[in-house]
Amino acid sequence: MDWLPSIDLSLLWDLIIAQTPTPTPTSSPIATPVKNLNDIELLKSQLEFLKATNGQLGESFNRFVGAMQFTLVVFTFFSTVFGGFLVYLIGKNLDDAKKVASQTIQQEIDNHIAGLVKKEVRNVRRTLLRERVINSTTVDYYLPSQNGEPNEYKLLVAREFKNVNFWNKTTISQRFLADVCVLDLENSIDAAGKKFSELPPDKREETAKRIIDEFIQILPQTATLVIYVAPPALKAINNVTFKGRYYAPANTAITLVGMVADAAYVAHGQNT
C-alpha cells in the first residue's frame, strides 16, 4: 500500500481537465463583446468547479490512504498477536503430544521388558525346579555282564544326579532302591564274550526278555525303568509284564541321558 501516497495529484488534475468538455465556439461572422464576456465567465466557473473538485478529490485520497494505513497497522497488530497465540498454542500441543507419545512409548517398552523378564523368570524357575528334581534323584545303573563302567554311566554321573550307583552281574544288589533304574543291554557281553548288539535277531529277543524278566523281580514298584538298547527295536520289551511300572527305551547315549532326566520327573511325581 506504500504506492498510494505517491500519486501525483497534478497529473490527475490534467487528466480531469482533458476530460472536461468545453463549449465549442460557434463561428460567427461578427464576434460581439457580449459573447466573449459570456465565454470568459463560463470558463472561470468551470475552473472554479475543477479546483473545488480537485481539492475534494485530494482530501478523499488522503483519507483513503490514511484509512488503509490504519487498517494495515491494525491487521499487522492482530496478525502478530493471533499468530503468536497460534504458535504458543500449537507449540504447547506439540509439547503435550511429544510428552504423551514419549510416555506411551516408554510404557510399551516397560510392558515389553516386563513381559520378557517374567518369561525369563519362568524359564529360570522351570530350570531350577528341573535341576532340583534331578539333584534329588537317585539312579541305579545295571549292566547284566561282568565288564566295568561304560561311558554312558559316566555321562549320567556328569549330569549331577543326587547319586548314580553302578552295578554289574558280579555286584548286583539284592534289591534296587533308586528312584530311576537303568538296564544297559547295549553294552552287555554274554559268557561267550559276544556283545549283545552282535547277537542274531532271535537270540537278541530271547536274551533281552530273560534279562528284563529277572531285573523286574528286584526292581521297586515305584521305580521308573529305562532300557538302553540300540536299534533295531526289541519286540521283547512289548512282551514283558512290567506290573504297572513306568518304563521307556533309549537307543543312543544322548537319549539315555535325556530319558533318565525325564524319568526323574516321573519318579518325583510318584513320590510326592
Coordinates of C-alpha atoms in Angstrom, one line a residue:
M1 CA 0.0 0.0 0.0
D2 CA 3.0 2.4 0.0
W3 CA 2.2 3.4 -3.6
L4 CA -0.9 5.3 -2.6
P5 CA 0.7 8.5 -1.3
S6 CA 3.0 8.7 -4.3
I7 CA 0.2 9.5 -6.7
D8 CA 0.8 12.9 -8.3
L9 CA -2.5 14.9 -7.9
S10 CA -1.3 17.4 -10.6
L11 CA -1.4 14.6 -13.1
L12 CA -4.9 13.8 -12.0
W13 CA -5.8 17.5 -12.4
D14 CA -4.5 17.5 -16.0
L15 CA -6.5 14.3 -16.7
I16 CA -9.7 15.8 -15.4
I17 CA -9.2 19.0 -17.4
A18 CA -8.5 16.9 -20.5
Q19 CA -11.7 15.0 -20.0
T20 CA -13.9 18.1 -19.2
P21 CA -15.8 19.2 -22.4
T22 CA -15.5 22.8 -23.2
P23 CA -18.0 24.6 -25.4
T24 CA -17.0 24.8 -28.9
P25 CA -17.4 28.4 -30.0
T26 CA -19.6 28.8 -33.0
S27 CA -18.1 30.8 -35.8
S28 CA -19.8 33.9 -36.3
P29 CA -19.1 36.4 -38.9
I30 CA -19.1 39.1 -36.3
A31 CA -17.9 38.5 -32.8
T32 CA -19.7 40.5 -30.3
P33 CA -18.2 41.6 -27.0
V34 CA -21.2 40.1 -25.1
K35 CA -20.4 36.6 -26.4
N36 CA -16.8 36.9 -25.4
L37 CA -17.8 38.0 -21.9
N38 CA -20.1 35.0 -21.5
D39 CA -17.4 32.6 -22.6
I40 CA -15.0 34.1 -20.2
E41 CA -17.4 33.7 -17.3
L42 CA -18.2 30.1 -18.2
L43 CA -14.6 29.2 -18.4
K44 CA -14.0 30.8 -15.0
S45 CA -16.9 28.9 -13.4
Q46 CA -15.5 25.7 -14.9
L47 CA -12.1 26.4 -13.5
E48 CA -13.5 27.1 -10.0
F49 CA -15.5 23.9 -10.2
L50 CA -12.5 21.9 -11.1
K51 CA -10.4 23.5 -8.4
A52 CA -13.0 22.6 -5.8
T53 CA -13.4 19.1 -7.2
N54 CA -9.6 18.7 -7.2
G55 CA -9.5 19.8 -3.6
Q56 CA -12.2 17.3 -2.6
L57 CA -10.5 14.6 -4.6
G58 CA -7.2 15.2 -2.9
E59 CA -8.9 15.1 0.6
S60 CA -10.6 11.9 -0.4
F61 CA -7.3 10.3 -1.5
N62 CA -5.7 11.5 1.7
R63 CA -8.5 10.0 3.8
F64 CA -8.3 6.8 1.8
V65 CA -4.6 6.5 2.3
G66 CA -4.9 7.2 6.0
A67 CA -7.6 4.6 6.4
M68 CA -5.6 2.0 4.5
Q69 CA -2.5 2.7 6.7
F70 CA -4.6 2.4 9.8
T71 CA -6.1 -0.9 8.5
L72 CA -2.7 -2.3 7.8
V73 CA -1.4 -1.3 11.3
V74 CA -4.5 -3.0 12.9
F75 CA -4.2 -6.0 10.7
T76 CA -0.5 -6.3 11.4
F77 CA -1.1 -6.0 15.2
F78 CA -3.8 -8.6 15.3
S79 CA -1.8 -10.9 12.9
T80 CA 1.2 -10.7 15.2
V81 CA -0.8 -11.2 18.4
F82 CA -3.0 -14.0 16.9
G83 CA -0.1 -15.6 15.1
G84 CA 1.9 -15.6 18.4
F85 CA -1.0 -17.1 20.1
L86 CA -1.2 -19.9 17.5
V87 CA 2.5 -20.6 17.7
Y88 CA 2.1 -20.8 21.5
L89 CA -1.0 -23.0 21.3
I90 CA 0.5 -25.3 18.6
G91 CA 3.8 -25.4 20.5
K92 CA 2.0 -26.4 23.7
N93 CA 0.1 -29.0 21.8
L94 CA 3.2 -30.3 20.2
D95 CA 5.0 -30.4 23.5
D96 CA 2.0 -32.2 25.0
A97 CA 1.9 -34.6 22.1
K98 CA 5.6 -35.3 22.4
K99 CA 5.2 -35.9 26.1
V100 CA 2.2 -38.2 25.6
A101 CA 4.0 -40.1 22.8
S102 CA 7.1 -40.4 24.9
Q103 CA 5.1 -41.7 27.9
T104 CA 3.2 -44.2 25.7
I105 CA 6.4 -45.5 24.0
Q106 CA 8.1 -45.8 27.4
Q107 CA 5.1 -47.6 28.8
E108 CA 5.1 -50.1 25.8
I109 CA 8.8 -50.6 26.3
D110 CA 8.3 -51.2 30.1
N111 CA 5.5 -53.6 29.4
H112 CA 7.5 -55.5 26.8
I113 CA 10.5 -55.7 29.0
A114 CA 8.3 -56.7 31.9
G115 CA 6.9 -59.5 29.8
L116 CA 10.4 -60.6 28.7
V117 CA 11.5 -60.6 32.4
K118 CA 8.5 -62.6 33.5
K119 CA 9.1 -65.1 30.7
E120 CA 12.7 -65.4 31.6
V121 CA 11.9 -65.7 35.3
R122 CA 9.5 -68.6 34.4
N123 CA 12.2 -70.2 32.3
V124 CA 14.7 -69.9 35.1
R125 CA 12.2 -71.2 37.6
R126 CA 11.5 -74.2 35.5
T127 CA 15.2 -74.8 35.0
L128 CA 15.8 -74.5 38.7
L129 CA 12.9 -76.8 39.5
R130 CA 14.1 -79.3 36.9
E131 CA 17.6 -79.2 38.3
R132 CA 16.3 -79.5 41.9
V133 CA 14.4 -82.7 40.9
I134 CA 17.5 -84.1 39.1
N135 CA 19.7 -83.2 42.1
S136 CA 17.3 -85.0 44.4
T137 CA 17.0 -88.2 42.2
T138 CA 19.0 -91.4 42.8
V139 CA 19.9 -93.7 39.9
D140 CA 20.9 -97.3 39.8
Y141 CA 22.8 -98.3 36.7
Y142 CA 22.8 -102.0 36.0
L143 CA 25.0 -103.8 33.4
P144 CA 24.0 -107.5 33.1
S145 CA 27.6 -108.7 32.5
Q146 CA 30.9 -108.7 34.2
N147 CA 32.6 -105.8 32.4
G148 CA 33.2 -102.4 34.0
E149 CA 31.6 -99.0 33.9
P150 CA 30.7 -97.9 30.3
N151 CA 30.9 -94.3 29.1
E152 CA 27.1 -93.9 29.4
Y153 CA 27.3 -94.4 33.1
K154 CA 29.9 -91.6 33.3
L155 CA 27.7 -89.3 31.4
L156 CA 24.9 -89.8 33.9
V157 CA 27.4 -89.1 36.7
A158 CA 28.3 -85.9 35.0
R159 CA 24.7 -84.9 34.8
E160 CA 24.8 -84.4 38.6
F161 CA 22.0 -86.6 39.8
K162 CA 21.9 -87.0 43.6
N163 CA 23.6 -90.3 43.3
V164 CA 24.4 -92.8 40.5
N165 CA 25.3 -96.3 41.5
F166 CA 26.9 -98.8 39.2
W167 CA 26.0 -102.4 39.3
N168 CA 27.0 -105.4 37.2
K169 CA 26.4 -109.1 37.3
T170 CA 29.1 -109.7 39.9
T171 CA 28.0 -106.9 42.2
I172 CA 24.2 -107.0 41.6
S173 CA 22.2 -105.7 44.5
Q174 CA 19.6 -107.9 46.2
R175 CA 17.1 -105.1 45.9
F176 CA 17.4 -101.9 43.9
L177 CA 16.2 -98.9 45.8
A178 CA 16.9 -95.9 43.5
D179 CA 14.2 -93.6 42.0
V180 CA 15.3 -94.4 38.4
C181 CA 16.9 -97.7 37.3
V182 CA 18.8 -98.1 34.0
L183 CA 19.1 -101.5 32.4
D184 CA 22.0 -101.4 29.9
L185 CA 21.6 -104.2 27.3
E186 CA 23.6 -102.4 24.7
N187 CA 27.0 -102.7 26.5
S188 CA 26.4 -106.2 27.9
I189 CA 28.5 -109.1 26.9
D190 CA 27.5 -112.8 27.3
A191 CA 29.5 -115.6 28.7
A192 CA 31.0 -116.4 25.3
G193 CA 32.3 -112.8 25.0
K194 CA 29.9 -111.7 22.4
K195 CA 28.3 -108.3 22.6
F196 CA 24.6 -108.0 22.8
S197 CA 24.5 -105.9 19.6
E198 CA 26.3 -108.7 17.7
L199 CA 23.7 -111.4 18.5
P200 CA 21.4 -112.6 15.8
P201 CA 17.9 -111.2 16.0
D202 CA 16.2 -114.2 17.5
K203 CA 19.0 -114.5 20.1
R204 CA 18.7 -110.8 20.9
E205 CA 15.0 -111.1 21.6
E206 CA 15.4 -114.2 23.7
T207 CA 18.3 -112.8 25.8
A208 CA 16.6 -109.4 26.3
K209 CA 13.3 -111.0 27.6
R210 CA 15.2 -113.2 30.0
I211 CA 17.3 -110.3 31.4
I212 CA 14.3 -107.9 31.7
D213 CA 12.2 -110.6 33.5
E214 CA 15.0 -111.2 36.0
F215 CA 15.5 -107.5 36.5
I216 CA 11.8 -106.8 37.2
Q217 CA 11.9 -109.1 40.1
I218 CA 14.4 -107.0 42.1
L219 CA 13.1 -103.6 40.9
P220 CA 11.0 -101.4 43.3
Q221 CA 7.4 -101.0 42.4
T222 CA 7.8 -97.2 42.4
A223 CA 11.0 -97.2 40.3
T224 CA 11.0 -95.9 36.8
L225 CA 12.8 -98.1 34.3
V226 CA 14.9 -97.0 31.3
I227 CA 16.1 -99.7 29.0
Y228 CA 19.2 -98.8 26.9
V229 CA 19.4 -100.7 23.6
A230 CA 20.4 -99.5 20.1
P231 CA 18.2 -100.2 17.1
P232 CA 16.6 -102.3 15.8
A233 CA 13.9 -102.0 18.5
L234 CA 13.2 -105.1 20.6
K235 CA 9.9 -106.8 20.4
A236 CA 10.6 -108.4 23.7
I237 CA 10.0 -105.1 25.5
N238 CA 6.4 -105.2 24.5
N239 CA 6.1 -108.8 25.6
V240 CA 7.3 -108.2 29.1
T241 CA 4.9 -107.7 32.0
F242 CA 6.2 -104.6 33.9
K243 CA 3.5 -104.9 36.6
G244 CA 2.4 -101.3 36.4
R245 CA 5.9 -99.8 36.4
Y246 CA 6.7 -96.9 34.2
Y247 CA 9.4 -97.7 31.6
A248 CA 10.9 -96.2 28.4
P249 CA 13.5 -97.3 25.9
A250 CA 16.6 -95.2 24.9
N251 CA 18.5 -96.0 21.8
T252 CA 21.5 -93.6 21.9
A253 CA 23.7 -92.2 24.7
I254 CA 22.1 -88.7 24.2
T255 CA 18.6 -90.0 24.5
L256 CA 19.6 -92.1 27.5
V257 CA 20.7 -89.0 29.5
G258 CA 17.6 -87.2 28.5
M259 CA 15.3 -90.1 29.2
V260 CA 16.8 -90.6 32.7
A261 CA 16.2 -86.9 33.4
D262 CA 12.6 -87.2 32.3
A263 CA 12.2 -90.4 34.3
A264 CA 13.4 -88.4 37.4
Y265 CA 10.3 -86.2 37.0
V266 CA 8.0 -89.3 36.8
A267 CA 9.7 -90.8 39.9
H268 CA 9.4 -87.4 41.7
G269 CA 5.6 -87.3 40.8
Q270 CA 5.1 -90.7 42.3
N271 CA 6.9 -89.9 45.5
T272 CA 5.1 -86.6 46.2

